[in-house]
Short mmCIF file of C-alpha atoms and ligand atoms in Angstrom, two decimals:
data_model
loop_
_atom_site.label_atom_id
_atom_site.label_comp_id
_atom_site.label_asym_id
_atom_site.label_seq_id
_atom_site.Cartn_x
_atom_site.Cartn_y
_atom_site.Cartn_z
CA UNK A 300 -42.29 -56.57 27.89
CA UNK A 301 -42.55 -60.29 26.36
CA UNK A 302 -40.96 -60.27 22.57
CA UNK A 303 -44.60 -61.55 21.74
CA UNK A 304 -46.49 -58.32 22.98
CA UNK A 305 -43.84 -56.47 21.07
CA UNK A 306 -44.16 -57.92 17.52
CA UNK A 307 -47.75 -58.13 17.86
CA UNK A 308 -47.55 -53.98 18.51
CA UNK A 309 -45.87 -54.32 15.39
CA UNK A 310 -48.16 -55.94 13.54
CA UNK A 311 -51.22 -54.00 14.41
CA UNK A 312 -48.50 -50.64 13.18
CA UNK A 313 -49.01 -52.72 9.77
CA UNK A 314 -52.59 -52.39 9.63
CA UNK A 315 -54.28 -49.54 7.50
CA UNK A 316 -57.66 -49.69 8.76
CA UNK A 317 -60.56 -51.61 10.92
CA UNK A 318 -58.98 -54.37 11.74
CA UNK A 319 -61.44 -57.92 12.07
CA UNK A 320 -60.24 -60.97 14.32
CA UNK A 321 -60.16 -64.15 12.77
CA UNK A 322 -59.31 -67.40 15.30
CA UNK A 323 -58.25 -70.77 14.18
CA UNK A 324 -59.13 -74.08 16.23
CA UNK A 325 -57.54 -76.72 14.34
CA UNK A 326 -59.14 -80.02 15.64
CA UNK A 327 -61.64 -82.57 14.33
CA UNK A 328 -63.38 -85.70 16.49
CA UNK A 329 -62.67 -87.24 12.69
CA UNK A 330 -61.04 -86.33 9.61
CA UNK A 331 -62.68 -85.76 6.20
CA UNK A 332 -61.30 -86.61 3.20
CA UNK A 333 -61.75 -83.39 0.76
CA UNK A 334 -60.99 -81.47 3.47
CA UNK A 335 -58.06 -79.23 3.00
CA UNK A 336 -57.62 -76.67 5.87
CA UNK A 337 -55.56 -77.17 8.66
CA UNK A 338 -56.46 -79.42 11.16
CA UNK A 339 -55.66 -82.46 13.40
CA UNK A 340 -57.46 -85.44 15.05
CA UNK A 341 -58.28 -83.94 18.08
CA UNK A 342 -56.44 -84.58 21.61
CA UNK A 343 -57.12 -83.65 24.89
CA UNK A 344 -53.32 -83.01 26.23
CA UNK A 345 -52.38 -81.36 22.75
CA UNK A 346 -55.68 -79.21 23.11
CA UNK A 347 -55.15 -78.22 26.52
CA UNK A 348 -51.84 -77.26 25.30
CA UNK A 349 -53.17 -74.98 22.33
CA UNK A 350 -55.57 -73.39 24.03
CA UNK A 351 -53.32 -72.15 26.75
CA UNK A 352 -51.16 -70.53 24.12
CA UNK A 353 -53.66 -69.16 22.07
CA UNK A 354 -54.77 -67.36 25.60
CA UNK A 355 -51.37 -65.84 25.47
CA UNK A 356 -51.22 -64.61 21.86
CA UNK A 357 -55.24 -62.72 21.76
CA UNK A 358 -54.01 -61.34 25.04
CA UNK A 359 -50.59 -59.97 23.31
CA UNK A 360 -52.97 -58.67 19.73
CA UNK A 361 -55.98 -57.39 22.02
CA UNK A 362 -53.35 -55.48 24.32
CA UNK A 363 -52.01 -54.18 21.13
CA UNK A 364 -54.88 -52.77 19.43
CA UNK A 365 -55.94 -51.30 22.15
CA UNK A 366 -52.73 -49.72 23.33
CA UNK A 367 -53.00 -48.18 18.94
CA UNK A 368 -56.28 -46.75 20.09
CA UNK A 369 -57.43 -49.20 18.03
CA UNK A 370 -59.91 -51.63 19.45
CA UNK A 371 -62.45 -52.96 19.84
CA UNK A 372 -62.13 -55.13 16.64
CA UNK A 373 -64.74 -54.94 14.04
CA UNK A 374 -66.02 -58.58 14.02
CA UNK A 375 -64.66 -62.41 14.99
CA UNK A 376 -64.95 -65.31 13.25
CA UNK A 377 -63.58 -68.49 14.59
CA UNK A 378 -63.18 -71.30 12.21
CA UNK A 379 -61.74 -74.83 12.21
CA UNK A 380 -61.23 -77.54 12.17
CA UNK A 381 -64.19 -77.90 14.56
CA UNK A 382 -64.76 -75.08 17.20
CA UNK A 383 -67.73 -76.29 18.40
CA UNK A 384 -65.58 -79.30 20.38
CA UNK A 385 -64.34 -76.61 22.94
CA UNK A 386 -67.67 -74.64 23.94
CA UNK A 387 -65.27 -73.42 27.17
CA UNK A 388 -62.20 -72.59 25.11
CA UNK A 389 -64.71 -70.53 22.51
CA UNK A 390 -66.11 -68.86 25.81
CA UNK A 391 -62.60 -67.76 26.51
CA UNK A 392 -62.07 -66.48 22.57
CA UNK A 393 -65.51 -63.91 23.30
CA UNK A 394 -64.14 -62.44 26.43
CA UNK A 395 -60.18 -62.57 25.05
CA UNK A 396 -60.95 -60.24 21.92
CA UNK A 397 -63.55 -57.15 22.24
CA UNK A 398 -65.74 -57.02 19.43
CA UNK A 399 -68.32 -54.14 18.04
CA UNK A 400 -69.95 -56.38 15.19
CA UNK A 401 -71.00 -59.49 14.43
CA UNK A 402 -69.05 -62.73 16.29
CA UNK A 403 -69.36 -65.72 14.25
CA UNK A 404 -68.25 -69.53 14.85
CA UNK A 405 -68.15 -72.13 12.65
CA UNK A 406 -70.47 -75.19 13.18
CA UNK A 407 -70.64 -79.37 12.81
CA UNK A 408 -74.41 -80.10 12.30
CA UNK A 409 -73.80 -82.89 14.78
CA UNK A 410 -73.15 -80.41 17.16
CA UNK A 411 -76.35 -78.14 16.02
CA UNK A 412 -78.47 -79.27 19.36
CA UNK A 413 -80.52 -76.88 20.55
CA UNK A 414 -78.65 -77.20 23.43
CA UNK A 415 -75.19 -76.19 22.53
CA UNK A 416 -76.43 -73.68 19.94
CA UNK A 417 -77.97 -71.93 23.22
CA UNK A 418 -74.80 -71.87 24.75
CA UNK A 419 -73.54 -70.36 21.64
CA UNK A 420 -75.53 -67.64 21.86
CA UNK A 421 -75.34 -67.19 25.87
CA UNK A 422 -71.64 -65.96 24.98
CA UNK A 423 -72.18 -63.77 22.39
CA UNK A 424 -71.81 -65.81 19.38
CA UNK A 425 -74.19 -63.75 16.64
CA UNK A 426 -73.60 -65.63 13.34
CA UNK A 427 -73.21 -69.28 12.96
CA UNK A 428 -72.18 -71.28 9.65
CA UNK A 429 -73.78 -74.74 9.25
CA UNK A 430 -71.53 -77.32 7.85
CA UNK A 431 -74.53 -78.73 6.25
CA UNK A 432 -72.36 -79.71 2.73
CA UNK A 433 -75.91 -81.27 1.76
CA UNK A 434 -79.42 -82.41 2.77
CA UNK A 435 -78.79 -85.67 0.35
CA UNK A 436 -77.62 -88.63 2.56
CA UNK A 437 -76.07 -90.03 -1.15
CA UNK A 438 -74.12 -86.91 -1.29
CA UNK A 439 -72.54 -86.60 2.32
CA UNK A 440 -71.62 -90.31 2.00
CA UNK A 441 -69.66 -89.54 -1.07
CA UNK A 442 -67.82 -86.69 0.99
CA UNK A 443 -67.76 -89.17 4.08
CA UNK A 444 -68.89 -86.69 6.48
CA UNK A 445 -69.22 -87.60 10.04
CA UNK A 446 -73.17 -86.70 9.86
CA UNK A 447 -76.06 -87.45 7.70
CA UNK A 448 -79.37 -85.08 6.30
CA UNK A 449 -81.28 -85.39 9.24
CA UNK A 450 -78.08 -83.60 11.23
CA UNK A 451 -77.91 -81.17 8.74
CA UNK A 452 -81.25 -80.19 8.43
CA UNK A 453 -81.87 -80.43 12.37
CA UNK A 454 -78.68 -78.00 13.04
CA UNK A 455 -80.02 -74.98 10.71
CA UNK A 456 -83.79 -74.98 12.31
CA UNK A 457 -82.33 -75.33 15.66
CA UNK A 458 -80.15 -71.90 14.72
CA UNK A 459 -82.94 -70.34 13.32
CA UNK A 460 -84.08 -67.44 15.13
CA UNK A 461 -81.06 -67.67 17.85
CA UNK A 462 -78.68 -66.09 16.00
CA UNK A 463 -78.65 -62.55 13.71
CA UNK A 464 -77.40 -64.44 10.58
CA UNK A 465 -77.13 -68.03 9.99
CA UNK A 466 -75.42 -69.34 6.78
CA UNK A 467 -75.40 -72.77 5.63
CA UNK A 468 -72.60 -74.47 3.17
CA UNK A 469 -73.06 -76.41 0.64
CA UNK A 470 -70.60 -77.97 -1.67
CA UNK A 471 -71.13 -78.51 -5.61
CA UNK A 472 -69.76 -81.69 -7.26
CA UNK A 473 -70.35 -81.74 -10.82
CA UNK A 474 -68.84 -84.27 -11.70
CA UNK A 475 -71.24 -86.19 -9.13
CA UNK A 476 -74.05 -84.18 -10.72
CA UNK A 477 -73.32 -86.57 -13.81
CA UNK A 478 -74.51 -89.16 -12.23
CA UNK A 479 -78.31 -90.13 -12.56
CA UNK A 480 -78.65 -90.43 -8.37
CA UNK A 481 -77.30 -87.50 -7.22
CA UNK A 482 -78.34 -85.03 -10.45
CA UNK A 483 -80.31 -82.25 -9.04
CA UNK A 484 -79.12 -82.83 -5.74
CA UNK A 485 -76.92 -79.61 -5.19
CA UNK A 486 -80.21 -77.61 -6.76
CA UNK A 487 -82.36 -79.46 -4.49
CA UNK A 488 -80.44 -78.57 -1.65
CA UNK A 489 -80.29 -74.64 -2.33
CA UNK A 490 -83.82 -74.82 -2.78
CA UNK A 491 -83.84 -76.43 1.19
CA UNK A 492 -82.14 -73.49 1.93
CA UNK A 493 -83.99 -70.63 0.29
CA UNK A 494 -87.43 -72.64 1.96
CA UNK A 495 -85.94 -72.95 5.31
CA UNK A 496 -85.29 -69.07 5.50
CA UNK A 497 -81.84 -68.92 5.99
CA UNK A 498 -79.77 -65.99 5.64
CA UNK A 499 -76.99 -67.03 3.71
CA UNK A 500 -76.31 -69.74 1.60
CA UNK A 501 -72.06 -70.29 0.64
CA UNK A 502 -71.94 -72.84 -2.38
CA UNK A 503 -68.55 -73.83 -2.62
CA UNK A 504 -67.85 -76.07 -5.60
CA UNK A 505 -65.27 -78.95 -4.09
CA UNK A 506 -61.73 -77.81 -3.98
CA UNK A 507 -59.58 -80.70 -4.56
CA UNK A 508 -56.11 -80.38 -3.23
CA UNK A 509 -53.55 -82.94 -4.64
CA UNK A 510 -52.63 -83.51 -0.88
CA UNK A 511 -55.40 -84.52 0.65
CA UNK A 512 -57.17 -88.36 -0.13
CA UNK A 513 -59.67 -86.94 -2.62
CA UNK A 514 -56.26 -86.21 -5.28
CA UNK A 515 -56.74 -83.91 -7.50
CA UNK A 516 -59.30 -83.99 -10.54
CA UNK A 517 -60.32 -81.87 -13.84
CA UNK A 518 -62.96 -78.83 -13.04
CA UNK A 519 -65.92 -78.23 -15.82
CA UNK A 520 -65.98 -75.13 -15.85
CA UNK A 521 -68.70 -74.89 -18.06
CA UNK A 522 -70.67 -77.20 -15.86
CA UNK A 523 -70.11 -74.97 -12.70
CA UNK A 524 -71.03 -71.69 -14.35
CA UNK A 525 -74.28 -73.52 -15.27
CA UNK A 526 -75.08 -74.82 -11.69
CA UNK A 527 -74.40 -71.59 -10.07
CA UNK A 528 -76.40 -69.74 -12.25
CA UNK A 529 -79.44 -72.10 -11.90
CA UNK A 530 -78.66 -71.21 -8.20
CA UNK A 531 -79.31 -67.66 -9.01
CA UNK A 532 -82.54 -67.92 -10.79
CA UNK A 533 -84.18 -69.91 -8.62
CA UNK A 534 -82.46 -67.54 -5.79
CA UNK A 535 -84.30 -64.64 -7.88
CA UNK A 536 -87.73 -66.25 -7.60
CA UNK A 537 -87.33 -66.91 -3.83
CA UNK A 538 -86.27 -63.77 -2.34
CA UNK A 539 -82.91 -64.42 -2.56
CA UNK A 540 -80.03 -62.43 -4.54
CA UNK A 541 -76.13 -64.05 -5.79
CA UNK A 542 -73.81 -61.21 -3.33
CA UNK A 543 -70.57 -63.02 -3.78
CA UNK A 544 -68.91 -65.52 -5.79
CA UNK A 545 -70.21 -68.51 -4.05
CA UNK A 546 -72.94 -66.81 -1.66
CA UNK A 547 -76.49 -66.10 -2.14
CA UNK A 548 -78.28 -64.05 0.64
CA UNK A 549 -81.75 -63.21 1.44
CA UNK A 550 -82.70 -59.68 0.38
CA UNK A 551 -82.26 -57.77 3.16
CA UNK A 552 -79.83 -60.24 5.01
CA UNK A 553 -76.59 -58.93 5.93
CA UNK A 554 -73.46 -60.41 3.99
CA UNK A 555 -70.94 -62.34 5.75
CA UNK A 556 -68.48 -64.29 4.96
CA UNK A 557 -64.65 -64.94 6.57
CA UNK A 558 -62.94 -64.04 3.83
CA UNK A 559 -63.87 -60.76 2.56
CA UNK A 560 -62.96 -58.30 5.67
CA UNK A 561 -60.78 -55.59 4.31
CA UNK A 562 -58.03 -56.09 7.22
CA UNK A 563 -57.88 -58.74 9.35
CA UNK A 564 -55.46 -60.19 12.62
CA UNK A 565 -55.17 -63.79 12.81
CA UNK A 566 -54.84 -65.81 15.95
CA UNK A 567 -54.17 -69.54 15.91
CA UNK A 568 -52.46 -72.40 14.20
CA UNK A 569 -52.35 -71.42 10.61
CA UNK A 570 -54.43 -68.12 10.78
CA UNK A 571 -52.97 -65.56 8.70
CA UNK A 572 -53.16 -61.82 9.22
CA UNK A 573 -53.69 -59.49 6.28
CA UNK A 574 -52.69 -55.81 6.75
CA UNK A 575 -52.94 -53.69 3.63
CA UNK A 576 -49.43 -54.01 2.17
CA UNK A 577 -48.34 -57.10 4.57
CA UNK A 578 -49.78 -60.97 4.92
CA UNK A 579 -48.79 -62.94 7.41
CA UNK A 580 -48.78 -66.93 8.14
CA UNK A 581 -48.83 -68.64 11.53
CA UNK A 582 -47.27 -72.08 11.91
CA UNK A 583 -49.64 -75.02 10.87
CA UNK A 584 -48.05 -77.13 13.40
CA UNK A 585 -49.99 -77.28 16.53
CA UNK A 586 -46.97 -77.93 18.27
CA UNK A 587 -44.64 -75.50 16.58
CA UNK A 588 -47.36 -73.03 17.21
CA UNK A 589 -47.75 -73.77 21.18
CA UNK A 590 -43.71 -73.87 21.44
CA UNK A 591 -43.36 -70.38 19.44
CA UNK A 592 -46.05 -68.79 22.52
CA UNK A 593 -44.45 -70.81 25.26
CA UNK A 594 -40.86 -69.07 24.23
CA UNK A 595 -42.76 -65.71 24.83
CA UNK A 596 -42.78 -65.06 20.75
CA UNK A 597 -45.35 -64.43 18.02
CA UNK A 598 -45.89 -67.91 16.44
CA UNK A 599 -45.50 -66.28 13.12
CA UNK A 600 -43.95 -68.80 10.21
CA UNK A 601 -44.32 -66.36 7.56
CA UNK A 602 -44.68 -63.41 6.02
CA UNK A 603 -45.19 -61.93 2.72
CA UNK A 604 -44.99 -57.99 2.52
CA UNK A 605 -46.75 -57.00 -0.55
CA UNK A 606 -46.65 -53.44 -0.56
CA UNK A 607 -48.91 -51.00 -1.94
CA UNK A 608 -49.78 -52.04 -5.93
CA UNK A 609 -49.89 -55.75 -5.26
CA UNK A 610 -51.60 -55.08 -1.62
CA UNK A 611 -54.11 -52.65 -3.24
CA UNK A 612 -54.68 -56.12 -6.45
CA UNK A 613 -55.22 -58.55 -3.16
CA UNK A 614 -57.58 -56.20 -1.65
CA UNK A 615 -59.03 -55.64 -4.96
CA UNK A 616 -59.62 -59.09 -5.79
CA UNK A 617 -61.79 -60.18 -2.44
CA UNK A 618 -63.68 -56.87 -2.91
CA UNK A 619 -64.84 -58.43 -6.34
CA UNK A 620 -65.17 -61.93 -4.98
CA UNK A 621 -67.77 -59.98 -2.84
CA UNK A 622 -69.51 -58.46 -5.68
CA UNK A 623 -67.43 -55.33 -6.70
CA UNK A 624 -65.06 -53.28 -6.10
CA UNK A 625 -65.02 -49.67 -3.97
CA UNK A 626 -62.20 -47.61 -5.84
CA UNK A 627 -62.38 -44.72 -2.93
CA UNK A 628 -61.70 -47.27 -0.43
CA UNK A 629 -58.87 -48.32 -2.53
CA UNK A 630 -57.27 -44.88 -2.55
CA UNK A 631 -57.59 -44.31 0.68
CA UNK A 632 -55.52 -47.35 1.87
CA UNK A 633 -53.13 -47.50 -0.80
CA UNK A 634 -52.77 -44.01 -2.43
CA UNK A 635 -53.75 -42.43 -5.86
CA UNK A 636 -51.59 -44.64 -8.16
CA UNK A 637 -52.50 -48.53 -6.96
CA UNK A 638 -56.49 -47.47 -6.61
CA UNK A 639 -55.86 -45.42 -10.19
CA UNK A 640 -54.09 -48.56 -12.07
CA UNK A 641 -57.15 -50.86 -9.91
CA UNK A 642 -59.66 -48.67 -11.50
CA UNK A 643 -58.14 -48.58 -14.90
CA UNK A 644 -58.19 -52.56 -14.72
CA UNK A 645 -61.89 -52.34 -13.63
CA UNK A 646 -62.50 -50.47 -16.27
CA UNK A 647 -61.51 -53.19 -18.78
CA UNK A 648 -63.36 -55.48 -17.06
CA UNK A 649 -66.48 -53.06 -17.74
CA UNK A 650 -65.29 -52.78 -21.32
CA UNK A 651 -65.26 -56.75 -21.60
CA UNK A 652 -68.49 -57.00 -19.74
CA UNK A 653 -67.40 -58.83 -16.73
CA UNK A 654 -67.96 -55.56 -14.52
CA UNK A 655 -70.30 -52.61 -14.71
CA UNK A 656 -69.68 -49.17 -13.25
CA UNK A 657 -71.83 -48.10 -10.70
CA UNK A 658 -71.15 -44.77 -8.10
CA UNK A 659 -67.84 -45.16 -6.62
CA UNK A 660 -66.36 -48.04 -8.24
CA UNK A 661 -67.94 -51.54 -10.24
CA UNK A 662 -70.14 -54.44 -9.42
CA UNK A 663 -69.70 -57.77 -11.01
CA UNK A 664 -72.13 -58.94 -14.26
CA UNK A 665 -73.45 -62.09 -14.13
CA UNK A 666 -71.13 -62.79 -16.86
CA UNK A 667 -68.59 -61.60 -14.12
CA UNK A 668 -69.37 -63.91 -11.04
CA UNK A 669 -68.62 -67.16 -14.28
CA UNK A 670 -64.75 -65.43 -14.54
CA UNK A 671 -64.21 -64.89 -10.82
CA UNK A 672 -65.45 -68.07 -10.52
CA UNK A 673 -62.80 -69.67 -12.77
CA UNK A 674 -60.09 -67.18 -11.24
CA UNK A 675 -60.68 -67.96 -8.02
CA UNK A 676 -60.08 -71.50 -8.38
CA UNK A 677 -56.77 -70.79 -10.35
CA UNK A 678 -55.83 -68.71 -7.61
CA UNK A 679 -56.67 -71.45 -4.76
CA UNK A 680 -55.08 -73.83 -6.80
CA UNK A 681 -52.05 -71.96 -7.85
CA UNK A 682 -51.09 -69.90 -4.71
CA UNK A 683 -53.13 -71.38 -1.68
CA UNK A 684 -52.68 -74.68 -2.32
CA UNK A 685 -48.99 -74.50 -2.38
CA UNK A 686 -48.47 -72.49 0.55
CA UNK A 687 -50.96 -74.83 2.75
CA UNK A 688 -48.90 -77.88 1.53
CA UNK A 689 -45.51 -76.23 2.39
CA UNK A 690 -46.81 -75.10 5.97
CA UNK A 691 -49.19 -78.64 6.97
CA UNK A 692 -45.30 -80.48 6.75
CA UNK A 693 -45.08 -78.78 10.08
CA UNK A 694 -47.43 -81.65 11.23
CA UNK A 695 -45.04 -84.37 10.07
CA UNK A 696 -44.51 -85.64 13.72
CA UNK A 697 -48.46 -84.97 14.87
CA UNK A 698 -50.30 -88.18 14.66
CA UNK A 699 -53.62 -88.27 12.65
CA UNK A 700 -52.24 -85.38 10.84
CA UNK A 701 -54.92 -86.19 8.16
CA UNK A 702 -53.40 -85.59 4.93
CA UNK A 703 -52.18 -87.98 2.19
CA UNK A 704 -49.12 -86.50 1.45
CA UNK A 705 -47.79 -82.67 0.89
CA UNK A 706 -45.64 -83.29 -1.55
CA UNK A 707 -48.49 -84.30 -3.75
CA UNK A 708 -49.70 -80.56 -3.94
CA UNK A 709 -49.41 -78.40 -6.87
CA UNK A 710 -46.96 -76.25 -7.26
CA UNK A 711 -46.03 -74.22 -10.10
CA UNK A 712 -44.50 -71.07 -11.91
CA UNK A 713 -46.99 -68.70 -9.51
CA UNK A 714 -46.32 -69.61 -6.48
CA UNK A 715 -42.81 -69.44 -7.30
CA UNK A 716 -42.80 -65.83 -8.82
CA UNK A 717 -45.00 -64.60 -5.59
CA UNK A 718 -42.41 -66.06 -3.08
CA UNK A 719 -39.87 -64.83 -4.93
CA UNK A 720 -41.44 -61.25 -5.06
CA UNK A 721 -42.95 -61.37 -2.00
CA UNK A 722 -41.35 -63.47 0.65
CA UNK A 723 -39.54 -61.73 3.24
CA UNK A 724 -37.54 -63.78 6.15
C1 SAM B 921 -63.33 -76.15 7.23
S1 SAM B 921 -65.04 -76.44 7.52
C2 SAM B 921 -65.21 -76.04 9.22
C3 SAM B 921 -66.57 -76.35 9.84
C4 SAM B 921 -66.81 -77.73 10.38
N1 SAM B 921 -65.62 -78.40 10.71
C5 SAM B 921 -67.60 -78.55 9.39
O1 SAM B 921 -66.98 -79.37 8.72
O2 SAM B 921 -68.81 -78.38 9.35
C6 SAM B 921 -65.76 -75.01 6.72
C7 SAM B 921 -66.30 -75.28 5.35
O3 SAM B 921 -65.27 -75.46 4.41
C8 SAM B 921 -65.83 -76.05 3.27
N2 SAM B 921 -64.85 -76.97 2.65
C9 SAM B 921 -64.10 -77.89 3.25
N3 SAM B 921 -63.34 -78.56 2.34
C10 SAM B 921 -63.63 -78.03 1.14
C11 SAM B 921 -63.19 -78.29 -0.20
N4 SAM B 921 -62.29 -79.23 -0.47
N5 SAM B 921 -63.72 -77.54 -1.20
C12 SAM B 921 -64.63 -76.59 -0.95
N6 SAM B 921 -65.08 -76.29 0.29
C13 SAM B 921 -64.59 -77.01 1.32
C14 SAM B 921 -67.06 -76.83 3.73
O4 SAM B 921 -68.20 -76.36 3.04
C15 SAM B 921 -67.12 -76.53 5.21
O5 SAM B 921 -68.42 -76.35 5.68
S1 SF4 B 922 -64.63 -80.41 6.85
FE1 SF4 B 922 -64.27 -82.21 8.20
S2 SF4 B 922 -62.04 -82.27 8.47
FE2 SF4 B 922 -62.55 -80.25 7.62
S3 SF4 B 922 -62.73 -78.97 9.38
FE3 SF4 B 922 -64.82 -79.71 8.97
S4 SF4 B 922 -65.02 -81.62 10.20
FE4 SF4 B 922 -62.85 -81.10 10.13
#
């Protein structure tokens, strides 16, 4: 047996649970500028490449789970980069990794055709997410995207109706807000939403990583709590409700996100895999990735075992990022003690009005979704940001790699303590 197959049997032996799939294709016909995930200009050779050893590694975690008695996974989500490019390769990613739920791809409204959305759904794909960013053309100039409103607004009717859910993003700019143009705009462009009748609507306020071209710039906090909660009124008069931190769905809808699934296995160029007490990092480099899979081995760069109290705080804090948290879930992953100190914490939270009780564990206040708000961003900032910066040098020799420069990223007293805690060789 390969050394691959092997440590991917180990890997699924990590996991606790259901276990989701989550795939990474990390290409782009062009790169844009806030954009901090991983991803490179994309190639034909280096993409032929790629997808030949991503073949290799869902075979090795598909064999695995099943071989547990584990399978099928719970759901898929492929994300990017741009996915839609390779409507063959995403074909391949359907019949690769059996699925019972939903199977969800991430989509460039240039690519929203009616067309190639019904080839989407001709291979299973169930749940798109629209890249719309905005329906202001003012607004996705600013973020130089590749596409203007028209695209956007042409990609989410053209999903509407093919798919089971269909979520749009949108990104928040306050600090554009200021300025007497684009005011309104991000408002404006829920309200699109909510009218259109989509499912979901993600409003991410703009992340800005020191590393990529956008640099790095002062959050108002205030500002954002105020946005998001206009968001949620007008959500409340439209039949929509605020589910997550930065979601809003229609009543009824089913939540999704690619975040939030309690365990996950991740397969691709910087996927990571989270299993309950472990999390675990594939290379960034699209290269060091395909060379790890040609060599018959896992491409994994690295890998954090967290164990149970700080694995049962990580599960913890996406539960609340979802809207609560589910303290009988907790103690049955992670035993009496983590889920008892995770519901004495909630329990302060409740106390200090960020988190009410409700049967079997707590749901966020609205007061709640303004300080996971904030502590989401600190932790982006203070661990992600870091670790992404650390693991996109892998693309030093990969032309178009995109960024400005890694060692322009934060850093900081965090990310050291949680390597130094956490990291294992
Ligand atoms: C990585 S993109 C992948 C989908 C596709 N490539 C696209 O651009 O439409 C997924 C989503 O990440 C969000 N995103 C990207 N950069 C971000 C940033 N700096 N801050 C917040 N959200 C960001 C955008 O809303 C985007 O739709
Ligand atoms: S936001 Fe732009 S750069 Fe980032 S994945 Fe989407 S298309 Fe590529």
């Amino acid at each position: 047996m390969e050394e691959g197959a092997r440590a991917a049997r180990d890997v699924v032996a990590l996991t606790d649970g259901a276990v989701g799939a989550y795939v990474h294709v990390p290409f782009c016909e062009r790169i844009c500028p806030f954009c901090p995930y991983n991803k490179v200009v994309a190639e034909e050779g280096l993409a032929r490449r790629y997808f030949a050893a991503l073949d290799r590694e869902m075979a090795w975690y598909a064999e695995a789970l099943a071989e547990a008695g584990r399978g099928p996974f719970t759901s898929l989500y492929v994300g990017g980069g741009t996915p839609t490019l390779y409507p063959d390769a995403l074909e391949r990613v359907v019949d690769a990794l059996p699925t019972e739920g939903e199977r969800a791809v991430e989509v460039l409204p240039t690519h929203g055709t009616a067309e190639r959305l019904a080839r989407l759904a001709a291979i299973g794909i169930t749940a798109v997410s629209i890249g719309a960013q905005s329906f202001h053309d003012d607004v996705l100039r600013r973020l130089r995207r590749p596409h203007d409103a028209a695209a956007s607004r042409a990609a989410v009717e053209n999903a509407l109706g093919r798919f089971a859910t269909v979520d749009v993003d949108l990104i928040v700019d306050v600090a554009w807000e200021e300025d007497a143009a684009l005011a309104g705009a991000f408002l404006d462009d829920v309200r699109t939403c909510f009218q259109l009748g989509v499912d979901q609507v993600s409003t991410y306020p703009l992340m800005r990583f020191g590393y990529t071209p956008f640099g790095r710039v002062r959050h108002d906090r205030r500002r954002e709590h105020e946005v998001l909660r206009a968001a949620s009124a007008l959500a409340a008069g439209m039949g929509y409700e605020r589910r997550s931190v930065w979601t809003f769905n229609r009543i009824g809808s089913t939540p999704y996100t690619s975040i939030t699934r309690p365990r996950f296995l991740g397969m691709g160029a910087g996927a990571s895999s989270f299993a309950g007490r472990d999390f675990l990092v594939n290379h960034f480099g699209v290269q060091a990735y395909a060379e790890a899979v040609e060599h018959g081995r896992l491409p994994l760069a690295r890998r954090f075992h967290l164990g149970p109290v700080a694995g049962a705080g990580y599960d913890s804090f996406w539960q609340a990022y979802a809207g609560g948290v589910d303290v009988g879930a907790l103690s049955r992953s992670f035993g009496p003690v983590p889920s008892g100190l995770a519901a004495c914490a909630s329990r302060g939270l409740a106390l200090a009005g960020v988190m009410r009780p409700v049967p079997g564990g707590y749901r966020l206040t609205a007061r709640g979704y303004d300080v996971y708000h904030d502590l989401e961003r600190r932790v982006t900032y203070s661990l992600i940001e870091p670790l992404w910066a650390e693991m996109l040098a892998e693309h030093a020799s990969v032309p178009g790699g995109g960024w400005a420069s890694p060692g322009s990223a934060r850093g900081g007293s965090v990310w050291w303590l949680a390597r130094h805690l956490f990291e294992r060789s």
